[in-house]
JSON list of C-alpha atoms in Angstrom, two decimals:
[
{"chain": "X", "resi": 1, "resn": "ASP", "atom": "CA", "xyz": [0.00, 0.00, 0.00]},
{"chain": "X", "resi": 2, "resn": "VAL", "atom": "CA", "xyz": [1.06, 3.55, -0.70]},
{"chain": "X", "resi": 3, "resn": "LYS", "atom": "CA", "xyz": [2.12, 5.40, 2.37]},
{"chain": "X", "resi": 4, "resn": "VAL", "atom": "CA", "xyz": [2.23, 9.18, 2.56]},
{"chain": "X", "resi": 5, "resn": "THR", "atom": "CA", "xyz": [3.58, 10.36, 5.88]},
{"chain": "X", "resi": 6, "resn": "GLN", "atom": "CA", "xyz": [3.26, 13.87, 7.23]},
{"chain": "X", "resi": 7, "resn": "SER", "atom": "CA", "xyz": [5.70, 14.73, 9.97]},
{"chain": "X", "resi": 8, "resn": "SER", "atom": "CA", "xyz": [3.21, 16.12, 12.50]},
{"chain": "X", "resi": 9, "resn": "ARG", "atom": "CA", "xyz": [-0.50, 15.58, 13.14]},
{"chain": "X", "resi": 10, "resn": "TYR", "atom": "CA", "xyz": [-0.79, 18.74, 15.25]},
{"chain": "X", "resi": 11, "resn": "LEU", "atom": "CA", "xyz": [1.42, 21.81, 15.30]},
{"chain": "X", "resi": 12, "resn": "VAL", "atom": "CA", "xyz": [1.18, 25.11, 17.17]},
{"chain": "X", "resi": 13, "resn": "LYS", "atom": "CA", "xyz": [3.33, 28.05, 16.10]},
{"chain": "X", "resi": 14, "resn": "ARG", "atom": "CA", "xyz": [3.47, 31.79, 16.69]},
{"chain": "X", "resi": 15, "resn": "THR", "atom": "CA", "xyz": [2.82, 34.63, 14.28]},
{"chain": "X", "resi": 16, "resn": "GLY", "atom": "CA", "xyz": [5.94, 35.52, 12.31]},
{"chain": "X", "resi": 17, "resn": "GLU", "atom": "CA", "xyz": [7.66, 32.17, 12.76]},
{"chain": "X", "resi": 18, "resn": "LYS", "atom": "CA", "xyz": [9.02, 30.23, 9.81]},
{"chain": "X", "resi": 19, "resn": "VAL", "atom": "CA", "xyz": [7.17, 26.92, 9.70]},
{"chain": "X", "resi": 20, "resn": "PHE", "atom": "CA", "xyz": [8.18, 23.73, 7.89]},
{"chain": "X", "resi": 21, "resn": "LEU", "atom": "CA", "xyz": [5.71, 20.97, 7.09]},
{"chain": "X", "resi": 22, "resn": "GLU", "atom": "CA", "xyz": [7.28, 17.76, 5.83]},
{"chain": "X", "resi": 23, "resn": "CYS", "atom": "CA", "xyz": [5.81, 15.03, 3.66]},
{"chain": "X", "resi": 24, "resn": "VAL", "atom": "CA", "xyz": [7.35, 11.74, 2.57]},
{"chain": "X", "resi": 25, "resn": "GLN", "atom": "CA", "xyz": [5.94, 9.12, 0.18]},
{"chain": "X", "resi": 26, "resn": "ASP", "atom": "CA", "xyz": [7.24, 5.61, -0.36]},
{"chain": "X", "resi": 27, "resn": "MET", "atom": "CA", "xyz": [5.83, 4.76, -3.81]},
{"chain": "X", "resi": 28, "resn": "ASP", "atom": "CA", "xyz": [8.28, 6.52, -6.12]},
{"chain": "X", "resi": 29, "resn": "HIS", "atom": "CA", "xyz": [5.53, 8.89, -7.29]},
{"chain": "X", "resi": 30, "resn": "GLU", "atom": "CA", "xyz": [6.55, 11.73, -9.56]},
{"chain": "X", "resi": 31, "resn": "ASN", "atom": "CA", "xyz": [3.79, 14.11, -8.44]},
{"chain": "X", "resi": 32, "resn": "MET", "atom": "CA", "xyz": [3.44, 15.58, -4.99]},
{"chain": "X", "resi": 33, "resn": "PHE", "atom": "CA", "xyz": [0.89, 18.13, -3.81]},
{"chain": "X", "resi": 34, "resn": "TRP", "atom": "CA", "xyz": [0.16, 20.41, -0.87]},
{"chain": "X", "resi": 35, "resn": "TYR", "atom": "CA", "xyz": [-3.43, 21.41, -0.09]},
{"chain": "X", "resi": 36, "resn": "ARG", "atom": "CA", "xyz": [-5.10, 23.31, 2.69]},
{"chain": "X", "resi": 37, "resn": "GLN", "atom": "CA", "xyz": [-8.57, 22.40, 3.87]},
{"chain": "X", "resi": 38, "resn": "ASP", "atom": "CA", "xyz": [-10.88, 24.89, 5.54]},
{"chain": "X", "resi": 39, "resn": "PRO", "atom": "CA", "xyz": [-14.53, 24.51, 6.53]},
{"chain": "X", "resi": 40, "resn": "GLY", "atom": "CA", "xyz": [-16.81, 25.60, 3.72]},
{"chain": "X", "resi": 41, "resn": "LEU", "atom": "CA", "xyz": [-13.93, 26.03, 1.27]},
{"chain": "X", "resi": 42, "resn": "GLY", "atom": "CA", "xyz": [-13.01, 22.42, 0.57]},
{"chain": "X", "resi": 43, "resn": "LEU", "atom": "CA", "xyz": [-9.48, 21.52, -0.48]},
{"chain": "X", "resi": 44, "resn": "ARG", "atom": "CA", "xyz": [-7.44, 24.19, -2.21]},
{"chain": "X", "resi": 45, "resn": "LEU", "atom": "CA", "xyz": [-4.16, 23.49, -3.97]},
{"chain": "X", "resi": 46, "resn": "ILE", "atom": "CA", "xyz": [-1.19, 25.49, -2.69]},
{"chain": "X", "resi": 47, "resn": "TYR", "atom": "CA", "xyz": [1.71, 24.06, -4.71]},
{"chain": "X", "resi": 48, "resn": "PHE", "atom": "CA", "xyz": [2.56, 20.91, -6.56]},
{"chain": "X", "resi": 49, "resn": "SER", "atom": "CA", "xyz": [5.68, 19.30, -7.98]},
{"chain": "X", "resi": 50, "resn": "TYR", "atom": "CA", "xyz": [6.06, 16.80, -10.79]},
{"chain": "X", "resi": 51, "resn": "ASP", "atom": "CA", "xyz": [9.78, 16.18, -10.39]},
{"chain": "X", "resi": 52, "resn": "VAL", "atom": "CA", "xyz": [12.73, 16.88, -8.15]},
{"chain": "X", "resi": 53, "resn": "LYS", "atom": "CA", "xyz": [13.45, 20.61, -7.92]},
{"chain": "X", "resi": 54, "resn": "MET", "atom": "CA", "xyz": [10.34, 21.35, -10.03]},
{"chain": "X", "resi": 55, "resn": "LYS", "atom": "CA", "xyz": [7.39, 23.22, -8.59]},
{"chain": "X", "resi": 56, "resn": "GLU", "atom": "CA", "xyz": [4.26, 24.91, -9.83]},
{"chain": "X", "resi": 57, "resn": "LYS", "atom": "CA", "xyz": [1.92, 27.30, -8.09]},
{"chain": "X", "resi": 58, "resn": "GLY", "atom": "CA", "xyz": [-1.55, 26.14, -7.30]},
{"chain": "X", "resi": 59, "resn": "ASP", "atom": "CA", "xyz": [-4.58, 28.28, -6.55]},
{"chain": "X", "resi": 60, "resn": "ILE", "atom": "CA", "xyz": [-3.38, 29.89, -3.31]},
{"chain": "X", "resi": 61, "resn": "PRO", "atom": "CA", "xyz": [0.45, 30.07, -3.23]},
{"chain": "X", "resi": 62, "resn": "GLU", "atom": "CA", "xyz": [0.75, 33.44, -1.49]},
{"chain": "X", "resi": 63, "resn": "GLY", "atom": "CA", "xyz": [2.60, 33.23, 1.79]},
{"chain": "X", "resi": 64, "resn": "TYR", "atom": "CA", "xyz": [3.95, 29.75, 1.05]},
{"chain": "X", "resi": 65, "resn": "SER", "atom": "CA", "xyz": [6.95, 28.19, -0.64]},
{"chain": "X", "resi": 66, "resn": "VAL", "atom": "CA", "xyz": [7.97, 24.59, -1.26]},
{"chain": "X", "resi": 67, "resn": "SER", "atom": "CA", "xyz": [11.09, 22.50, -1.59]},
{"chain": "X", "resi": 68, "resn": "ARG", "atom": "CA", "xyz": [11.63, 19.19, -3.32]},
{"chain": "X", "resi": 69, "resn": "GLU", "atom": "CA", "xyz": [15.25, 18.12, -3.08]},
{"chain": "X", "resi": 70, "resn": "LYS", "atom": "CA", "xyz": [14.52, 14.39, -3.20]},
{"chain": "X", "resi": 71, "resn": "LYS", "atom": "CA", "xyz": [11.80, 12.55, -5.09]},
{"chain": "X", "resi": 72, "resn": "GLU", "atom": "CA", "xyz": [10.17, 11.13, -1.98]},
{"chain": "X", "resi": 73, "resn": "ARG", "atom": "CA", "xyz": [10.08, 14.33, 0.07]},
{"chain": "X", "resi": 74, "resn": "PHE", "atom": "CA", "xyz": [8.06, 17.52, -0.43]},
{"chain": "X", "resi": 75, "resn": "SER", "atom": "CA", "xyz": [8.23, 20.32, 2.10]},
{"chain": "X", "resi": 76, "resn": "LEU", "atom": "CA", "xyz": [5.82, 23.21, 2.57]},
{"chain": "X", "resi": 77, "resn": "ILE", "atom": "CA", "xyz": [7.26, 26.37, 4.10]},
{"chain": "X", "resi": 78, "resn": "LEU", "atom": "CA", "xyz": [5.35, 29.21, 5.68]},
{"chain": "X", "resi": 79, "resn": "GLU", "atom": "CA", "xyz": [7.87, 32.03, 5.40]},
{"chain": "X", "resi": 80, "resn": "SER", "atom": "CA", "xyz": [6.30, 34.20, 8.12]},
{"chain": "X", "resi": 81, "resn": "ALA", "atom": "CA", "xyz": [3.30, 32.49, 9.65]},
{"chain": "X", "resi": 82, "resn": "SER", "atom": "CA", "xyz": [0.10, 34.47, 10.06]},
{"chain": "X", "resi": 83, "resn": "THR", "atom": "CA", "xyz": [-3.14, 33.65, 11.86]},
{"chain": "X", "resi": 84, "resn": "ASN", "atom": "CA", "xyz": [-5.01, 33.25, 8.56]},
{"chain": "X", "resi": 85, "resn": "GLN", "atom": "CA", "xyz": [-2.77, 30.28, 7.80]},
{"chain": "X", "resi": 86, "resn": "THR", "atom": "CA", "xyz": [-4.35, 28.31, 10.63]},
{"chain": "X", "resi": 87, "resn": "SER", "atom": "CA", "xyz": [-5.73, 25.31, 8.79]},
{"chain": "X", "resi": 88, "resn": "MET", "atom": "CA", "xyz": [-5.55, 21.60, 8.04]},
{"chain": "X", "resi": 89, "resn": "TYR", "atom": "CA", "xyz": [-2.72, 20.91, 5.59]},
{"chain": "X", "resi": 90, "resn": "LEU", "atom": "CA", "xyz": [-2.83, 17.79, 3.44]},
{"chain": "X", "resi": 91, "resn": "CYS", "atom": "CA", "xyz": [-0.04, 16.29, 1.36]},
{"chain": "X", "resi": 92, "resn": "ALA", "atom": "CA", "xyz": [-0.72, 13.93, -1.54]},
{"chain": "X", "resi": 93, "resn": "SER", "atom": "CA", "xyz": [1.22, 12.05, -4.19]},
{"chain": "X", "resi": 94, "resn": "SER", "atom": "CA", "xyz": [0.46, 10.34, -7.49]},
{"chain": "X", "resi": 95, "resn": "TYR", "atom": "CA", "xyz": [2.02, 8.87, -10.59]},
{"chain": "X", "resi": 96, "resn": "LEU", "atom": "CA", "xyz": [2.59, 11.34, -13.41]},
{"chain": "X", "resi": 97, "resn": "GLY", "atom": "CA", "xyz": [0.76, 9.70, -16.32]},
{"chain": "X", "resi": 98, "resn": "THR", "atom": "CA", "xyz": [1.46, 12.28, -19.02]},
{"chain": "X", "resi": 99, "resn": "PHE", "atom": "CA", "xyz": [1.65, 16.04, -18.63]},
{"chain": "X", "resi": 100, "resn": "ILE", "atom": "CA", "xyz": [-1.69, 16.42, -20.41]},
{"chain": "X", "resi": 101, "resn": "ILE", "atom": "CA", "xyz": [-3.63, 13.58, -18.83]},
{"chain": "X", "resi": 102, "resn": "SER", "atom": "CA", "xyz": [-2.94, 11.89, -15.53]},
{"chain": "X", "resi": 103, "resn": "ASN", "atom": "CA", "xyz": [-5.88, 9.54, -14.93]},
{"chain": "X", "resi": 104, "resn": "GLN", "atom": "CA", "xyz": [-4.19, 8.66, -11.67]},
{"chain": "X", "resi": 105, "resn": "PRO", "atom": "CA", "xyz": [-5.60, 8.72, -8.14]},
{"chain": "X", "resi": 106, "resn": "GLN", "atom": "CA", "xyz": [-3.94, 10.81, -5.49]},
{"chain": "X", "resi": 107, "resn": "HIS", "atom": "CA", "xyz": [-2.82, 9.28, -2.20]},
{"chain": "X", "resi": 108, "resn": "PHE", "atom": "CA", "xyz": [-3.10, 11.43, 0.89]},
{"chain": "X", "resi": 109, "resn": "GLY", "atom": "CA", "xyz": [-1.37, 11.67, 4.22]},
{"chain": "X", "resi": 110, "resn": "ASP", "atom": "CA", "xyz": [-3.33, 12.06, 7.44]},
{"chain": "X", "resi": 111, "resn": "GLY", "atom": "CA", "xyz": [-2.88, 15.82, 7.50]},
{"chain": "X", "resi": 112, "resn": "THR", "atom": "CA", "xyz": [-1.28, 18.36, 9.82]},
{"chain": "X", "resi": 113, "resn": "ARG", "atom": "CA", "xyz": [-3.59, 20.56, 11.82]},
{"chain": "X", "resi": 114, "resn": "LEU", "atom": "CA", "xyz": [-1.64, 23.80, 12.15]},
{"chain": "X", "resi": 115, "resn": "SER", "atom": "CA", "xyz": [-2.59, 26.55, 14.58]},
{"chain": "X", "resi": 116, "resn": "ILE", "atom": "CA", "xyz": [-0.91, 29.94, 14.38]},
{"chain": "X", "resi": 117, "resn": "LEU", "atom": "CA", "xyz": [-1.28, 31.98, 17.56]},
{"chain": "K", "resi": 1, "resn": "SER", "atom": "CA", "xyz": [-12.35, 28.30, -7.59]},
{"chain": "K", "resi": 2, "resn": "GLN", "atom": "CA", "xyz": [-14.11, 25.04, -6.94]},
{"chain": "K", "resi": 3, "resn": "GLN", "atom": "CA", "xyz": [-15.00, 23.19, -10.10]},
{"chain": "K", "resi": 4, "resn": "GLY", "atom": "CA", "xyz": [-16.96, 20.34, -8.54]},
{"chain": "K", "resi": 5, "resn": "GLU", "atom": "CA", "xyz": [-19.97, 21.05, -6.36]},
{"chain": "K", "resi": 6, "resn": "GLU", "atom": "CA", "xyz": [-21.56, 18.30, -4.32]},
{"chain": "K", "resi": 7, "resn": "ASP", "atom": "CA", "xyz": [-25.20, 18.01, -3.48]},
{"chain": "K", "resi": 8, "resn": "PRO", "atom": "CA", "xyz": [-26.48, 17.59, -0.83]},
{"chain": "K", "resi": 9, "resn": "GLN", "atom": "CA", "xyz": [-24.05, 19.17, 1.61]},
{"chain": "K", "resi": 10, "resn": "ALA", "atom": "CA", "xyz": [-25.19, 16.76, 4.31]},
{"chain": "K", "resi": 11, "resn": "LEU", "atom": "CA", "xyz": [-27.09, 13.49, 4.39]},
{"chain": "K", "resi": 12, "resn": "SER", "atom": "CA", "xyz": [-28.42, 11.44, 7.30]},
{"chain": "K", "resi": 13, "resn": "ILE", "atom": "CA", "xyz": [-29.65, 7.89, 6.76]},
{"chain": "K", "resi": 14, "resn": "GLN", "atom": "CA", "xyz": [-30.30, 4.67, 8.66]},
{"chain": "K", "resi": 15, "resn": "GLU", "atom": "CA", "xyz": [-27.98, 1.71, 8.41]},
{"chain": "K", "resi": 16, "resn": "GLY", "atom": "CA", "xyz": [-29.00, -0.50, 5.50]},
{"chain": "K", "resi": 17, "resn": "GLU", "atom": "CA", "xyz": [-30.37, 2.35, 3.41]},
{"chain": "K", "resi": 18, "resn": "ASN", "atom": "CA", "xyz": [-28.76, 3.62, 0.22]},
{"chain": "K", "resi": 19, "resn": "ALA", "atom": "CA", "xyz": [-26.98, 6.97, 0.07]},
{"chain": "K", "resi": 20, "resn": "THR", "atom": "CA", "xyz": [-26.76, 9.00, -3.11]},
{"chain": "K", "resi": 21, "resn": "MET", "atom": "CA", "xyz": [-24.76, 12.16, -3.62]},
{"chain": "K", "resi": 22, "resn": "ASN", "atom": "CA", "xyz": [-24.21, 14.21, -6.74]},
{"chain": "K", "resi": 23, "resn": "CYS", "atom": "CA", "xyz": [-21.41, 16.27, -8.19]},
{"chain": "K", "resi": 24, "resn": "SER", "atom": "CA", "xyz": [-21.58, 18.91, -10.90]},
{"chain": "K", "resi": 25, "resn": "TYR", "atom": "CA", "xyz": [-18.68, 20.48, -12.72]},
{"chain": "K", "resi": 26, "resn": "LYS", "atom": "CA", "xyz": [-18.21, 23.27, -15.22]},
{"chain": "K", "resi": 27, "resn": "THR", "atom": "CA", "xyz": [-15.70, 22.44, -17.94]},
{"chain": "K", "resi": 28, "resn": "SER", "atom": "CA", "xyz": [-14.45, 19.43, -19.91]},
{"chain": "K", "resi": 29, "resn": "ILE", "atom": "CA", "xyz": [-12.67, 16.82, -17.84]},
{"chain": "K", "resi": 30, "resn": "ASN", "atom": "CA", "xyz": [-10.24, 13.93, -18.30]},
{"chain": "K", "resi": 31, "resn": "ASN", "atom": "CA", "xyz": [-11.69, 12.08, -15.34]},
{"chain": "K", "resi": 32, "resn": "LEU", "atom": "CA", "xyz": [-13.70, 12.49, -12.16]},
{"chain": "K", "resi": 33, "resn": "GLN", "atom": "CA", "xyz": [-12.73, 10.91, -8.87]},
{"chain": "K", "resi": 34, "resn": "TRP", "atom": "CA", "xyz": [-14.48, 10.27, -5.58]},
{"chain": "K", "resi": 35, "resn": "TYR", "atom": "CA", "xyz": [-12.73, 10.35, -2.22]},
{"chain": "K", "resi": 36, "resn": "ARG", "atom": "CA", "xyz": [-13.79, 9.63, 1.37]},
{"chain": "K", "resi": 37, "resn": "GLN", "atom": "CA", "xyz": [-12.53, 11.46, 4.43]},
{"chain": "K", "resi": 38, "resn": "ASN", "atom": "CA", "xyz": [-13.09, 10.22, 7.94]},
{"chain": "K", "resi": 39, "resn": "SER", "atom": "CA", "xyz": [-13.13, 12.88, 10.63]},
{"chain": "K", "resi": 40, "resn": "GLY", "atom": "CA", "xyz": [-9.69, 14.35, 11.22]},
{"chain": "K", "resi": 41, "resn": "ARG", "atom": "CA", "xyz": [-7.98, 12.10, 8.68]},
{"chain": "K", "resi": 42, "resn": "GLY", "atom": "CA", "xyz": [-6.68, 12.35, 5.14]},
{"chain": "K", "resi": 43, "resn": "LEU", "atom": "CA", "xyz": [-8.65, 11.54, 2.00]},
{"chain": "K", "resi": 44, "resn": "VAL", "atom": "CA", "xyz": [-8.93, 8.00, 0.69]},
{"chain": "K", "resi": 45, "resn": "HIS", "atom": "CA", "xyz": [-9.43, 7.39, -3.03]},
{"chain": "K", "resi": 46, "resn": "LEU", "atom": "CA", "xyz": [-12.60, 5.43, -3.87]},
{"chain": "K", "resi": 47, "resn": "ILE", "atom": "CA", "xyz": [-13.20, 5.41, -7.62]},
{"chain": "K", "resi": 48, "resn": "LEU", "atom": "CA", "xyz": [-11.84, 7.09, -10.75]},
{"chain": "K", "resi": 49, "resn": "ILE", "atom": "CA", "xyz": [-14.13, 7.30, -13.77]},
{"chain": "K", "resi": 50, "resn": "ARG", "atom": "CA", "xyz": [-12.73, 8.48, -17.10]},
{"chain": "K", "resi": 51, "resn": "SER", "atom": "CA", "xyz": [-14.55, 10.88, -19.38]},
{"chain": "K", "resi": 52, "resn": "ASN", "atom": "CA", "xyz": [-15.37, 8.10, -21.87]},
{"chain": "K", "resi": 53, "resn": "GLU", "atom": "CA", "xyz": [-16.90, 5.87, -19.19]},
{"chain": "K", "resi": 54, "resn": "ARG", "atom": "CA", "xyz": [-20.49, 6.05, -17.97]},
{"chain": "K", "resi": 55, "resn": "GLU", "atom": "CA", "xyz": [-20.59, 3.79, -14.95]},
{"chain": "K", "resi": 56, "resn": "LYS", "atom": "CA", "xyz": [-18.17, 2.05, -12.58]},
{"chain": "K", "resi": 57, "resn": "HIS", "atom": "CA", "xyz": [-18.65, -0.23, -9.61]},
{"chain": "K", "resi": 58, "resn": "SER", "atom": "CA", "xyz": [-16.47, -1.06, -6.64]},
{"chain": "K", "resi": 59, "resn": "GLY", "atom": "CA", "xyz": [-18.01, -3.26, -3.97]},
{"chain": "K", "resi": 60, "resn": "ARG", "atom": "CA", "xyz": [-21.04, -1.37, -2.61]},
{"chain": "K", "resi": 61, "resn": "LEU", "atom": "CA", "xyz": [-20.11, 1.78, -4.53]},
{"chain": "K", "resi": 62, "resn": "ARG", "atom": "CA", "xyz": [-21.57, 2.75, -7.89]},
{"chain": "K", "resi": 63, "resn": "VAL", "atom": "CA", "xyz": [-20.47, 5.85, -9.77]},
{"chain": "K", "resi": 64, "resn": "THR", "atom": "CA", "xyz": [-22.12, 7.28, -12.87]},
{"chain": "K", "resi": 65, "resn": "LEU", "atom": "CA", "xyz": [-20.87, 10.03, -15.15]},
{"chain": "K", "resi": 66, "resn": "ASP", "atom": "CA", "xyz": [-22.96, 12.10, -17.55]},
{"chain": "K", "resi": 67, "resn": "THR", "atom": "CA", "xyz": [-20.64, 14.35, -19.52]},
{"chain": "K", "resi": 68, "resn": "SER", "atom": "CA", "xyz": [-23.53, 15.98, -21.39]},
{"chain": "K", "resi": 69, "resn": "LYS", "atom": "CA", "xyz": [-24.90, 17.25, -18.08]},
{"chain": "K", "resi": 70, "resn": "LYS", "atom": "CA", "xyz": [-21.46, 17.67, -16.54]},
{"chain": "K", "resi": 71, "resn": "SER", "atom": "CA", "xyz": [-22.52, 15.66, -13.52]},
{"chain": "K", "resi": 72, "resn": "SER", "atom": "CA", "xyz": [-21.68, 12.51, -11.59]},
{"chain": "K", "resi": 73, "resn": "SER", "atom": "CA", "xyz": [-23.32, 10.56, -8.81]},
{"chain": "K", "resi": 74, "resn": "LEU", "atom": "CA", "xyz": [-21.99, 8.27, -6.10]},
{"chain": "K", "resi": 75, "resn": "LEU", "atom": "CA", "xyz": [-24.31, 5.61, -4.71]},
{"chain": "K", "resi": 76, "resn": "ILE", "atom": "CA", "xyz": [-23.46, 3.69, -1.57]},
{"chain": "K", "resi": 77, "resn": "THR", "atom": "CA", "xyz": [-25.72, 0.68, -1.22]},
{"chain": "K", "resi": 78, "resn": "ALA", "atom": "CA", "xyz": [-26.66, -1.04, 2.05]},
{"chain": "K", "resi": 79, "resn": "SER", "atom": "CA", "xyz": [-24.88, 1.61, 4.09]},
{"chain": "K", "resi": 80, "resn": "ARG", "atom": "CA", "xyz": [-23.08, 0.81, 7.34]},
{"chain": "K", "resi": 81, "resn": "ALA", "atom": "CA", "xyz": [-22.17, 2.96, 10.33]},
{"chain": "K", "resi": 82, "resn": "ALA", "atom": "CA", "xyz": [-18.56, 2.77, 9.12]},
{"chain": "K", "resi": 83, "resn": "ASP", "atom": "CA", "xyz": [-19.58, 4.65, 5.95]},
{"chain": "K", "resi": 84, "resn": "THR", "atom": "CA", "xyz": [-20.05, 7.78, 8.08]},
{"chain": "K", "resi": 85, "resn": "ALA", "atom": "CA", "xyz": [-17.61, 10.26, 6.52]},
{"chain": "K", "resi": 86, "resn": "SER", "atom": "CA", "xyz": [-17.34, 13.19, 4.14]},
{"chain": "K", "resi": 87, "resn": "TYR", "atom": "CA", "xyz": [-17.30, 12.36, 0.45]},
{"chain": "K", "resi": 88, "resn": "PHE", "atom": "CA", "xyz": [-15.60, 14.57, -2.13]},
{"chain": "K", "resi": 89, "resn": "CYS", "atom": "CA", "xyz": [-15.65, 14.61, -5.87]},
{"chain": "K", "resi": 90, "resn": "ALA", "atom": "CA", "xyz": [-12.57, 15.84, -7.68]},
{"chain": "K", "resi": 91, "resn": "THR", "atom": "CA", "xyz": [-12.16, 16.65, -11.34]},
{"chain": "K", "resi": 92, "resn": "GLU", "atom": "CA", "xyz": [-9.07, 16.50, -13.49]},
{"chain": "K", "resi": 93, "resn": "TYR", "atom": "CA", "xyz": [-10.02, 19.01, -16.10]},
{"chain": "K", "resi": 94, "resn": "LYS", "atom": "CA", "xyz": [-8.45, 19.00, -19.56]},
{"chain": "K", "resi": 95, "resn": "ALA", "atom": "CA", "xyz": [-4.96, 20.48, -19.73]},
{"chain": "K", "resi": 96, "resn": "ALA", "atom": "CA", "xyz": [-4.85, 20.41, -15.92]},
{"chain": "K", "resi": 97, "resn": "GLY", "atom": "CA", "xyz": [-1.42, 18.87, -15.86]},
{"chain": "K", "resi": 98, "resn": "ASN", "atom": "CA", "xyz": [-2.26, 16.22, -13.27]},
{"chain": "K", "resi": 99, "resn": "LYS", "atom": "CA", "xyz": [-4.03, 18.64, -10.93]},
{"chain": "K", "resi": 100, "resn": "LEU", "atom": "CA", "xyz": [-7.39, 17.94, -9.30]},
{"chain": "K", "resi": 101, "resn": "THR", "atom": "CA", "xyz": [-10.06, 20.42, -8.30]},
{"chain": "K", "resi": 102, "resn": "PHE", "atom": "CA", "xyz": [-12.13, 19.35, -5.31]},
{"chain": "K", "resi": 103, "resn": "GLY", "atom": "CA", "xyz": [-15.70, 20.13, -4.43]},
{"chain": "K", "resi": 104, "resn": "GLY", "atom": "CA", "xyz": [-16.88, 21.11, -0.98]},
{"chain": "K", "resi": 105, "resn": "GLY", "atom": "CA", "xyz": [-17.96, 17.59, -0.01]},
{"chain": "K", "resi": 106, "resn": "THR", "atom": "CA", "xyz": [-21.05, 15.80, 1.28]},
{"chain": "K", "resi": 107, "resn": "ARG", "atom": "CA", "xyz": [-21.16, 14.87, 4.96]},
{"chain": "K", "resi": 108, "resn": "VAL", "atom": "CA", "xyz": [-22.83, 11.50, 5.37]},
{"chain": "K", "resi": 109, "resn": "LEU", "atom": "CA", "xyz": [-24.09, 10.24, 8.73]},
{"chain": "K", "resi": 110, "resn": "VAL", "atom": "CA", "xyz": [-25.19, 6.61, 8.90]},
{"chain": "K", "resi": 111, "resn": "LYS", "atom": "CA", "xyz": [-27.17, 5.92, 12.06]},
{"chain": "K", "resi": 112, "resn": "PRO", "atom": "CA", "xyz": [-27.08, 2.41, 13.51]}
]
């Protein structure tokens, strides 16, 4: 079974801190994704990566950056945390398919519930 | 913006009954996927249906896709208390480059 592991289930940080959320997958997937999930807003894509050192902005990249130095690891960075970044963060991975069509399911970690005080 | 919209937002049924939820989307897709999320957990993939398919089954799950109406439905037959969860549809729209757009979800409560 595919395993996507997020480093923390719960995290509490202070406004202005630099926050790192880590995600590791064990299935040699090319694609990795970071979402945030908020009540009433569903899942929104922050960033995704289809290869090592490659990244693309999603729908809400402001205030975030990412790093993918190794294929299995995708990190989300909050450069200067703010209270409006309090949310559930979900990491996912999938096979690439082609760049035009994936037709692949995404596999999710259990999420990190991040609170910014 | 959300491409898929689920209906209803919430559903409460008795164990043994069937649960049906619907998803509508706005533009042409490569595929549509359904996911389940238990409270406080990540999403679990249930079924992927491609744009040239009309119906797929997996155990007690049945998914239909009507591309002319830009809609899909998920049917859970003979529901169990363990089916209590939120269900999301997600669309891979054409030229998305492997990205999915998720709807807001349907919260399903199955009462024993």
